[in-house]
Amino acid sequence: QVQLQESGPGLVKPSETLSLTCTVSGGSITSYNYYWNWIRQSPEKGLEWIGYINYSDGTYFNPSFKSRVTISVDTSSHQCSLRLRSVTSADTGIYYCAKGARGTPGNFDVWGQGTMVTVSS
Amino acid sequence: AVRMTQSPSTFSASTGDRVSITCRASQGVSSYLAWYQQKPGKAPKRLIYAASTLEGGVPSRFSGSGSGTDFTLTISCLQSEDFASYYCQQYGNYPYTFGQGTRLEMK
């Protein structure tokens, strides 16, 4: 059974880059069948899908984030990473990684516990 | 983007009640619709996918219906552990989008 765990700094300064990792266990991060998604939750905007990566197919992003976001996979550490550039207070929220499957990459069957990020000077 | 609108936003109910939450999509999403339950401090947990398929291990008092633009989550006999927030989400169109949530509270 796949398990996910997010980690990263809880505080980021405005205009800087938010960097988070999601450690995958119980399944292969390079699997053709798995899609690794990032999702954000905030009181203002609710749940927002940021984007995903599949090791074979590459990435796909929400247009709302596309100009600022990078998602990558590190096979040696079994981690998926999110980088969000030029952050503002509007990027404050809980960030989740979640797994989707081939055919329905946006159908999230496994979620990490989430990590809270605050953007503040 | 497909806008997902849930109603009601908040609902007060008692254990044993039958509860229905509706979700409307601004355009058709076929049956690419999931329902999640979220408790305070926890990640969302998938209850139903493909509009009506129950996730393994989820009690049978939960059911989902609908297709196209109109969907319903029904809890047939509310238990104390069901007081939580519920979200619908479409995964038929990019970008994937969620409803604003329904908070189910104890009357």
mmCIF file of C-alpha atoms in Angstrom:
data_model
loop_
_atom_site.group_PDB
_atom_site.id
_atom_site.type_symbol
_atom_site.label_atom_id
_atom_site.label_comp_id
_atom_site.label_asym_id
_atom_site.label_seq_id
_atom_site.Cartn_x
_atom_site.Cartn_y
_atom_site.Cartn_z
ATOM 1 C CA GLN A 1 0.000 0.000 0.000
ATOM 2 C CA VAL A 2 1.442 3.330 -1.124
ATOM 3 C CA GLN A 3 2.065 5.886 1.618
ATOM 4 C CA LEU A 4 2.990 9.531 1.139
ATOM 5 C CA GLN A 5 4.644 12.012 3.474
ATOM 6 C CA GLU A 6 5.203 15.688 2.749
ATOM 7 C CA SER A 7 8.006 17.725 4.274
ATOM 8 C CA GLY A 8 9.569 21.153 3.968
ATOM 9 C CA PRO A 9 9.915 24.568 5.582
ATOM 10 C CA GLY A 10 6.852 25.832 7.392
ATOM 11 C CA LEU A 11 7.728 29.483 6.777
ATOM 12 C CA VAL A 12 8.697 31.129 3.490
ATOM 13 C CA LYS A 13 9.330 34.816 2.852
ATOM 14 C CA PRO A 14 7.359 36.720 0.213
ATOM 15 C CA SER A 15 8.938 36.671 -3.276
ATOM 16 C CA GLU A 16 11.001 33.588 -2.418
ATOM 17 C CA THR A 17 10.569 29.998 -3.601
ATOM 18 C CA LEU A 18 8.516 27.436 -1.719
ATOM 19 C CA SER A 19 10.107 23.965 -1.885
ATOM 20 C CA LEU A 20 8.407 20.814 -0.611
ATOM 21 C CA THR A 21 9.067 17.118 -0.973
ATOM 22 C CA CYS A 22 6.781 14.111 -0.888
ATOM 23 C CA THR A 23 8.392 10.822 0.099
ATOM 24 C CA VAL A 24 6.788 7.772 -1.488
ATOM 25 C CA SER A 25 6.851 4.372 0.196
ATOM 26 C CA GLY A 26 5.128 1.098 -0.582
ATOM 27 C CA GLY A 27 5.200 1.672 -4.330
ATOM 28 C CA SER A 28 7.501 2.712 -7.120
ATOM 29 C CA ILE A 29 7.811 6.427 -7.812
ATOM 30 C CA THR A 30 8.809 5.552 -11.386
ATOM 31 C CA SER A 31 5.732 3.425 -12.012
ATOM 32 C CA TYR A 32 4.141 3.985 -15.419
ATOM 33 C CA ASN A 33 0.767 3.749 -13.680
ATOM 34 C CA TYR A 34 1.154 6.315 -10.903
ATOM 35 C CA TYR A 35 0.649 10.063 -11.022
ATOM 36 C CA TRP A 36 1.978 12.227 -8.210
ATOM 37 C CA ASN A 37 -0.192 15.257 -7.601
ATOM 38 C CA TRP A 38 0.170 18.375 -5.474
ATOM 39 C CA ILE A 39 -2.912 19.986 -3.961
ATOM 40 C CA ARG A 40 -3.244 23.042 -1.764
ATOM 41 C CA GLN A 41 -5.902 23.911 0.804
ATOM 42 C CA SER A 42 -6.537 27.375 2.185
ATOM 43 C CA PRO A 43 -9.531 28.992 3.906
ATOM 44 C CA GLU A 44 -9.762 31.567 1.113
ATOM 45 C CA LYS A 45 -9.686 29.290 -1.937
ATOM 46 C CA GLY A 46 -10.461 25.844 -0.559
ATOM 47 C CA LEU A 47 -8.860 22.845 -2.251
ATOM 48 C CA GLU A 48 -6.864 23.646 -5.391
ATOM 49 C CA TRP A 49 -5.098 21.198 -7.661
ATOM 50 C CA ILE A 50 -1.620 22.457 -8.543
ATOM 51 C CA GLY A 51 -0.355 19.798 -10.949
ATOM 52 C CA TYR A 52 1.050 16.308 -11.370
ATOM 53 C CA ILE A 53 4.002 14.338 -12.624
ATOM 54 C CA ASN A 54 4.197 10.860 -14.081
ATOM 55 C CA TYR A 55 7.693 9.477 -14.553
ATOM 56 C CA SER A 56 6.914 8.403 -18.120
ATOM 57 C CA ASP A 57 4.445 11.066 -19.266
ATOM 58 C CA GLY A 58 5.894 14.133 -17.578
ATOM 59 C CA THR A 59 4.034 16.999 -15.967
ATOM 60 C CA TYR A 60 0.723 18.813 -16.271
ATOM 61 C CA PHE A 61 -0.161 21.964 -14.376
ATOM 62 C CA ASN A 62 -3.152 24.033 -13.405
ATOM 63 C CA PRO A 63 -2.952 27.221 -15.526
ATOM 64 C CA SER A 64 -3.354 29.216 -12.315
ATOM 65 C CA PHE A 65 0.080 28.006 -11.203
ATOM 66 C CA LYS A 66 1.764 27.102 -14.477
ATOM 67 C CA SER A 67 4.084 30.104 -14.743
ATOM 68 C CA ARG A 68 5.479 29.608 -11.235
ATOM 69 C CA VAL A 69 5.569 25.873 -10.589
ATOM 70 C CA THR A 70 7.966 22.995 -11.106
ATOM 71 C CA ILE A 71 7.279 19.387 -10.150
ATOM 72 C CA SER A 72 10.036 16.784 -10.384
ATOM 73 C CA VAL A 73 10.926 13.278 -9.283
ATOM 74 C CA ASP A 74 14.121 12.153 -7.557
ATOM 75 C CA THR A 75 14.343 8.407 -8.039
ATOM 76 C CA SER A 76 17.290 7.929 -5.687
ATOM 77 C CA SER A 77 15.380 9.332 -2.730
ATOM 78 C CA HIS A 78 11.887 8.149 -3.815
ATOM 79 C CA GLN A 79 10.660 11.729 -3.616
ATOM 80 C CA CYS A 80 8.466 14.000 -5.632
ATOM 81 C CA SER A 81 9.245 17.709 -5.270
ATOM 82 C CA LEU A 82 7.215 20.873 -5.647
ATOM 83 C CA ARG A 83 8.766 24.279 -6.243
ATOM 84 C CA LEU A 84 6.573 27.368 -6.325
ATOM 85 C CA ARG A 85 8.331 30.625 -7.191
ATOM 86 C CA SER A 86 7.601 34.222 -6.243
ATOM 87 C CA VAL A 87 5.252 33.371 -3.400
ATOM 88 C CA THR A 88 2.876 35.812 -1.750
ATOM 89 C CA SER A 89 0.634 35.566 1.295
ATOM 90 C CA ALA A 90 -1.998 34.041 -1.008
ATOM 91 C CA ASP A 91 0.193 30.929 -1.219
ATOM 92 C CA THR A 92 -0.214 30.251 2.498
ATOM 93 C CA GLY A 93 -1.959 26.954 3.105
ATOM 94 C CA ILE A 94 -1.683 23.221 3.649
ATOM 95 C CA TYR A 95 0.065 21.416 0.814
ATOM 96 C CA TYR A 96 -0.769 17.790 0.105
ATOM 97 C CA CYS A 97 0.674 15.254 -2.244
ATOM 98 C CA ALA A 98 -1.754 12.676 -3.561
ATOM 99 C CA LYS A 99 -1.595 9.689 -5.890
ATOM 100 C CA GLY A 100 -3.618 9.190 -9.020
ATOM 101 C CA ALA A 101 -3.641 6.327 -11.481
ATOM 102 C CA ARG A 102 -3.203 5.926 -15.222
ATOM 103 C CA GLY A 103 -6.452 6.669 -16.971
ATOM 104 C CA THR A 104 -7.661 8.841 -14.093
ATOM 105 C CA PRO A 105 -4.650 10.777 -12.816
ATOM 106 C CA GLY A 106 -6.880 13.226 -11.000
ATOM 107 C CA ASN A 107 -8.714 10.592 -8.981
ATOM 108 C CA PHE A 108 -6.810 10.805 -5.706
ATOM 109 C CA ASP A 109 -6.867 7.503 -3.850
ATOM 110 C CA VAL A 110 -3.948 8.095 -1.463
ATOM 111 C CA TRP A 111 -3.053 11.363 0.283
ATOM 112 C CA GLY A 112 -0.177 12.454 2.470
ATOM 113 C CA GLN A 113 -0.938 14.028 5.832
ATOM 114 C CA GLY A 114 -0.172 17.502 4.482
ATOM 115 C CA THR A 115 2.300 20.177 5.477
ATOM 116 C CA MET A 116 1.417 23.731 6.522
ATOM 117 C CA VAL A 117 3.263 26.553 4.784
ATOM 118 C CA THR A 118 3.013 30.175 5.862
ATOM 119 C CA VAL A 119 4.259 32.977 3.617
ATOM 120 C CA SER A 120 5.340 35.887 5.780
ATOM 121 C CA SER A 121 8.300 38.166 6.302
ATOM 122 C CA ALA B 1 -12.246 25.682 -15.427
ATOM 123 C CA VAL B 2 -15.225 23.581 -14.360
ATOM 124 C CA ARG B 3 -16.888 25.160 -11.355
ATOM 125 C CA MET B 4 -18.178 22.713 -8.748
ATOM 126 C CA THR B 5 -20.963 24.030 -6.528
ATOM 127 C CA GLN B 6 -22.022 22.107 -3.436
ATOM 128 C CA SER B 7 -25.131 22.583 -1.377
ATOM 129 C CA PRO B 8 -25.700 23.107 1.388
ATOM 130 C CA SER B 9 -22.512 24.694 2.723
ATOM 131 C CA THR B 10 -23.415 23.668 6.244
ATOM 132 C CA PHE B 11 -25.954 21.137 7.427
ATOM 133 C CA SER B 12 -27.112 20.332 10.949
ATOM 134 C CA ALA B 13 -28.268 16.776 11.520
ATOM 135 C CA SER B 14 -28.652 14.098 14.175
ATOM 136 C CA THR B 15 -27.346 10.559 14.363
ATOM 137 C CA GLY B 16 -29.659 8.233 12.507
ATOM 138 C CA ASP B 17 -30.701 10.875 9.981
ATOM 139 C CA ARG B 18 -30.541 10.371 6.226
ATOM 140 C CA VAL B 19 -28.488 13.148 4.680
ATOM 141 C CA SER B 20 -27.945 14.156 1.062
ATOM 142 C CA ILE B 21 -25.357 16.588 -0.280
ATOM 143 C CA THR B 22 -25.541 17.800 -3.847
ATOM 144 C CA CYS B 23 -22.804 18.869 -6.214
ATOM 145 C CA ARG B 24 -23.366 20.612 -9.526
ATOM 146 C CA ALA B 25 -20.731 21.007 -12.233
ATOM 147 C CA SER B 26 -20.743 24.056 -14.516
ATOM 148 C CA GLN B 27 -20.235 21.698 -17.479
ATOM 149 C CA GLY B 28 -20.554 17.984 -17.947
ATOM 150 C CA VAL B 29 -17.892 15.774 -16.376
ATOM 151 C CA SER B 30 -19.450 12.400 -17.280
ATOM 152 C CA SER B 31 -18.935 10.180 -14.227
ATOM 153 C CA TYR B 32 -15.482 11.521 -13.366
ATOM 154 C CA LEU B 33 -16.571 12.638 -9.934
ATOM 155 C CA ALA B 34 -15.194 11.778 -6.489
ATOM 156 C CA TRP B 35 -16.375 12.508 -2.959
ATOM 157 C CA TYR B 36 -13.986 13.032 -0.056
ATOM 158 C CA GLN B 37 -14.471 13.234 3.687
ATOM 159 C CA GLN B 38 -12.208 15.465 5.750
ATOM 160 C CA LYS B 39 -11.946 15.632 9.524
ATOM 161 C CA PRO B 40 -10.159 18.490 11.358
ATOM 162 C CA GLY B 41 -6.393 18.296 11.070
ATOM 163 C CA LYS B 42 -6.529 15.388 8.632
ATOM 164 C CA ALA B 43 -6.131 14.964 4.889
ATOM 165 C CA PRO B 44 -9.184 14.331 2.738
ATOM 166 C CA LYS B 45 -10.126 10.679 2.413
ATOM 167 C CA ARG B 46 -11.747 9.346 -0.735
ATOM 168 C CA LEU B 47 -15.177 7.820 -0.135
ATOM 169 C CA ILE B 48 -16.560 7.436 -3.640
ATOM 170 C CA TYR B 49 -15.153 7.659 -7.160
ATOM 171 C CA ALA B 50 -16.591 7.301 -10.634
ATOM 172 C CA ALA B 51 -19.661 9.012 -9.142
ATOM 173 C CA SER B 52 -21.013 5.872 -7.478
ATOM 174 C CA THR B 53 -18.186 3.398 -6.737
ATOM 175 C CA LEU B 54 -17.593 2.969 -3.024
ATOM 176 C CA GLU B 55 -13.991 2.985 -1.865
ATOM 177 C CA GLY B 56 -12.940 -0.261 -0.216
ATOM 178 C CA GLY B 57 -13.521 -0.216 3.521
ATOM 179 C CA VAL B 58 -16.023 2.641 3.415
ATOM 180 C CA PRO B 59 -19.323 1.779 5.127
ATOM 181 C CA SER B 60 -22.230 0.952 2.863
ATOM 182 C CA ARG B 61 -24.337 3.722 4.410
ATOM 183 C CA PHE B 62 -22.426 6.036 2.024
ATOM 184 C CA SER B 63 -23.601 6.109 -1.583
ATOM 185 C CA GLY B 64 -23.139 8.319 -4.608
ATOM 186 C CA SER B 65 -25.228 8.952 -7.686
ATOM 187 C CA GLY B 66 -25.430 11.146 -10.738
ATOM 188 C CA SER B 67 -23.624 11.829 -13.988
ATOM 189 C CA GLY B 68 -23.012 14.761 -16.270
ATOM 190 C CA THR B 69 -23.556 17.848 -14.155
ATOM 191 C CA ASP B 70 -25.602 16.755 -11.127
ATOM 192 C CA PHE B 71 -24.345 14.501 -8.368
ATOM 193 C CA THR B 72 -25.444 13.455 -4.894
ATOM 194 C CA LEU B 73 -23.713 11.973 -1.866
ATOM 195 C CA THR B 74 -26.119 10.253 0.514
ATOM 196 C CA ILE B 75 -25.468 8.991 4.023
ATOM 197 C CA SER B 76 -28.341 6.671 4.845
ATOM 198 C CA CYS B 77 -28.072 6.540 8.639
ATOM 199 C CA LEU B 78 -25.758 9.130 10.092
ATOM 200 C CA GLN B 79 -23.245 7.926 12.667
ATOM 201 C CA SER B 80 -21.270 10.083 15.113
ATOM 202 C CA GLU B 81 -18.054 9.558 13.144
ATOM 203 C CA ASP B 82 -19.661 10.998 10.009
ATOM 204 C CA PHE B 83 -19.710 14.574 11.319
ATOM 205 C CA ALA B 84 -17.031 16.081 9.100
ATOM 206 C CA SER B 85 -16.603 18.119 5.937
ATOM 207 C CA TYR B 86 -17.355 16.649 2.525
ATOM 208 C CA TYR B 87 -15.993 17.713 -0.853
ATOM 209 C CA CYS B 88 -16.832 16.752 -4.387
ATOM 210 C CA GLN B 89 -14.153 16.874 -7.066
ATOM 211 C CA GLN B 90 -14.234 16.449 -10.831
ATOM 212 C CA TYR B 91 -11.399 14.779 -12.676
ATOM 213 C CA GLY B 92 -12.879 14.723 -16.145
ATOM 214 C CA ASN B 93 -11.498 18.070 -17.287
ATOM 215 C CA TYR B 94 -8.299 20.013 -16.703
ATOM 216 C CA PRO B 95 -7.746 21.636 -14.313
ATOM 217 C CA TYR B 96 -9.201 19.278 -11.733
ATOM 218 C CA THR B 97 -11.486 21.223 -9.408
ATOM 219 C CA PHE B 98 -13.171 20.795 -6.045
ATOM 220 C CA GLY B 99 -16.420 21.983 -4.575
ATOM 221 C CA GLN B 100 -16.265 24.476 -1.721
ATOM 222 C CA GLY B 101 -17.235 21.840 0.808
ATOM 223 C CA THR B 102 -20.188 20.926 3.013
ATOM 224 C CA ARG B 103 -19.731 20.931 6.775
ATOM 225 C CA LEU B 104 -21.938 18.376 8.455
ATOM 226 C CA GLU B 105 -22.494 19.349 12.066
ATOM 227 C CA MET B 106 -24.351 17.842 14.966
ATOM 228 C CA LYS B 107 -27.762 19.328 15.660
#
